[in-house]
Backbone as a ProteinNet text record, in pm:
[ID]
protein_1_A
[PRIMARY]
MAKLKYFPTLLHGFVGDGRIKAGAEHVVDIFYSANLLNLPLWVTADYQHITNPGFNVDRGPVNIYGMRIHAKF
[TERTIARY]
18435.9	18378.2	18392.5	18346.6	18404.2	18345.7	18495.3	18543.6	18497.5	18441	18348	18483.2	18616.3	18750.8	18768	18739.5	18708.5	18593.5	18440	18381.2	18358.3	18442.4	18386.7	18352.6	18306	18212	18025.9	18083.7	17943.8	17844.4	17924.6	17745.7	17702.9	17795.8	17770.3	17595.3	17585.4	17454.6	17330.7	17400.3	17272.7	17253.7	17344.4	17260.2	17349	17294.8	17278.9	17250	17225.8	17224.3	17420	17434.4	17596.1	17704.2	17817.5	17950.5	17852.5	17923.5	17802.1	17993.7	17889.1	18032.8	17993.3	18150.1	18137.7	18182.5	18122.6	18114.7	18072.6	18104.4	18082.8	17968	17863.4	17725.6	17754.1	17649.5	17623.8	17508	17464.7	17355.7	17333.8	17237.4	17197.4	17032.7	17098.5	16977.5	16927.6	16770	16722.1	16603.7	16596.6	16481.4	16454.1	16310.8	16233.6	16172.7	16116.5	16136.9	16015.4	15922.3	15783.6	15705.9	15726.1	15643	15434.7	15342.7	15247.4	15148.3	15085.9	14967.1	14968.1	15121.6	15194.4	15096.5	15118.6	15110.8	15233.3	15239.8	15346.8	15348.4	15403	15297.2	15445.4	15520.5	15593.7	15649.5	15612.9	15589.8	15741.7	15828	15896.7	15900.1	15976.6	15930.1	16099.6	16081.1	16289	16266.2	16356.9	16421.3	16553.9	16564.8	16655.1	16667.4	16824.7	16873	16926.6	16971.7	17114.1	17112.8	17196.2	17333.4	17415.1	17427.3	17450.9	17462.7	17339.6	17339.1	17359.9	17394.3	17514.9	17632.1	17694	17787.1	17826.5	17674.8	17665.2	17561	17685.7	17599	17530.2	17497.9	17367.2	17220.1	17266.6	17141.4	17112.1	16994.7	16935.2	16961.7	16942.2	16932.2	16834.6	16776.4	16657.2	16637.4	16517.3	16478.7	16344.9	16285.6	16322.9	16243.8	16091.1	16020	15975.1	15926.2	15929.9	15847	15828.2	15709.6	15715.5	15754.4	15743.6	15617.6	15524	15546.5	15494	15601.6	15594.3	15518.4	15490.4	15329.8	15484	15435.7	15435.1	15271.2	15299.8	15183.3	15235.7
11021.7	11117.1	11239.3	11318.4	11362.7	11511.5	11652.4	11777.6	11775.8	11950.7	12085.3	12113.5	12133.9	12212.4	12213.3	12037.7	11974	11990.6	12120.2	12101.8	12276.7	12352.4	12440.2	12607.8	12547.9	12627.2	12510	12381.7	12298.2	12369.2	12293.3	12329	12477.4	12566.6	12678.6	12730.6	12725.6	12775.7	12654.4	12532.7	12470.6	12458.4	12512.5	12460.4	12586.8	12678.7	12797.5	12915.3	13051.5	13137	13257.4	13238.8	13345.5	13166.9	13254.1	13133.2	13020.9	12926.1	12781.1	12820.9	12755.8	12741.5	12623.5	12625.1	12377.8	12383.7	12218.3	12078.1	11977.1	11925.1	11775.4	11704.9	11706.3	11622.5	11452.8	11446.4	11276.5	11320.7	11135.8	11093.5	10978.7	10958.3	10816.3	10798.7	10662.5	10612.7	10423.1	10464.4	10393.9	10366.2	10180.6	10154.9	10006.9	9962.2	9877	9752.3	9637.8	9587.2	9498.1	9427.9	9354	9292.8	9187.5	9098.6	9071.6	9147.4	9133.9	8951.2	8979.1	8861.8	8751.2	8681.9	8552.5	8617	8688.1	8755.9	8743.5	8709	8778.2	8946.2	9061	9149.1	9204.7	9273.5	9370.5	9544.1	9571.2	9702.3	9777.8	9851.2	9875.4	10040.9	10109.5	10267.8	10255.7	10388.8	10450.5	10645.1	10612.5	10750.7	10762.9	10869.5	10963.9	11120.5	11110.5	11193.2	11300.7	11423.5	11428.2	11662.2	11598	11759.9	11765.5	11936.8	12051.3	11946.3	11913.4	11866.6	11959	11897.1	11914.3	12037	11908.8	12076.2	12181	12225.2	12357.8	12354.5	12437.1	12432.2	12549.4	12618	12691.3	12613.9	12519.9	12472.4	12313.6	12268.3	12106.4	12179.4	12108	11996.5	11928.8	11827.7	11765.7	11574	11604.2	11556.9	11441	11325.9	11249.7	11125.2	11122	10982.9	10898.9	10800.5	10746.2	10547	10505.3	10373.7	10307.2	10193.2	10111.8	10012.5	9963.8	9877.6	9753.4	9656.7	9577.4	9460	9381.2	9256	9148.3	9000.3	8957.4	8863.1	8900.6	8810.1	8647.5
13911.9	13937.3	13844.8	13758.9	13681.7	13729.2	13721.2	13801.9	13698.2	13779.9	13704.6	13659.9	13703.9	13635.9	13482.2	13468.4	13305	13204.8	13248.6	13173	13239.5	13230.7	13242.4	13227.1	13083.3	12949.8	12898.2	12950.2	12916.6	13011.8	13121.2	13258.8	13211.9	13236.1	13274.7	13263.4	13069.5	12999.2	13114.1	13196.2	13187.3	13340.3	13454.6	13524.7	13670.9	13745.6	13757	13735.1	13786.9	13729.3	13719.5	13609.6	13625.6	13666.2	13693.3	13768.4	13884.5	13851.2	13962	14090.9	14126.3	14237.8	14340.3	14197.2	14200.9	14402.1	14412.6	14489	14479.8	14492	14459.6	14545.9	14412.2	14465.5	14501.3	14626.1	14724.1	14681.8	14668.3	14597.5	14697.3	14780.1	14863.2	14740.3	14781.6	14694.1	14811.8	14800.8	14887.5	14841.3	14809.3	14707.6	14772.4	14871.8	14857.5	14764.6	14700.9	14657.4	14669.8	14695.5	14788.6	14646.8	14686.9	14539.5	14673	14615.8	14627.7	14653.6	14728.2	14726.2	14693	14703	14625.2	14462.6	14416.4	14233	14152.7	14067	14008.3	13960.2	14042	14105	14188.3	14138.3	14283.3	14256.1	14388.5	14396.1	14445.3	14399.3	14469.5	14471.1	14608.3	14607.3	14628	14601.1	14562.5	14658	14712.8	14686.9	14737.1	14721.8	14696	14694.2	14766.9	14826.7	14726.9	14701.7	14675.1	14713.6	14737.9	14825.4	14675.2	14635	14535.4	14376.5	14341.7	14225.4	14055.2	14021.1	13939	13954.4	14058.2	14111	14199.2	14212.8	14283.3	14394.6	14438	14563.3	14580.6	14578.5	14541.4	14497.7	14482.3	14482.1	14548.6	14566	14646.7	14823.1	14909.6	14885.2	14767.7	14697.7	14700.2	14648	14682	14728.4	14621.8	14614.1	14499.7	14528.8	14490.7	14544.6	14372.5	14398.5	14304.7	14366.1	14292.6	14268.5	14070.1	14160.4	14025.4	14050	13987.7	13998	13851.5	13901.9	13726.1	13790.4	13620.3	13678	13566	13625	13503.6	13405.6	13245.1	13236.7	13159.8
[MASK]
+++++++++++++++++++++++++++++++++++++++++++++++++++++++++++++++++++++++++

């Protein structure tokens, strides 16, 4: 994992308002994939929880939900 101290000027313009209070970013990603009705069709649900996004302790936590449908023809 990259440490913020190696990129102090690169990230300041993109994350946060002013100087960043640096901290470790932690991510949890959970997903489940299911085949529907024995057809060539899969549905995948996804959940992500991110604390200190962008290595900034002043931001987050962030919850991200997603869904994907995959079909084979």
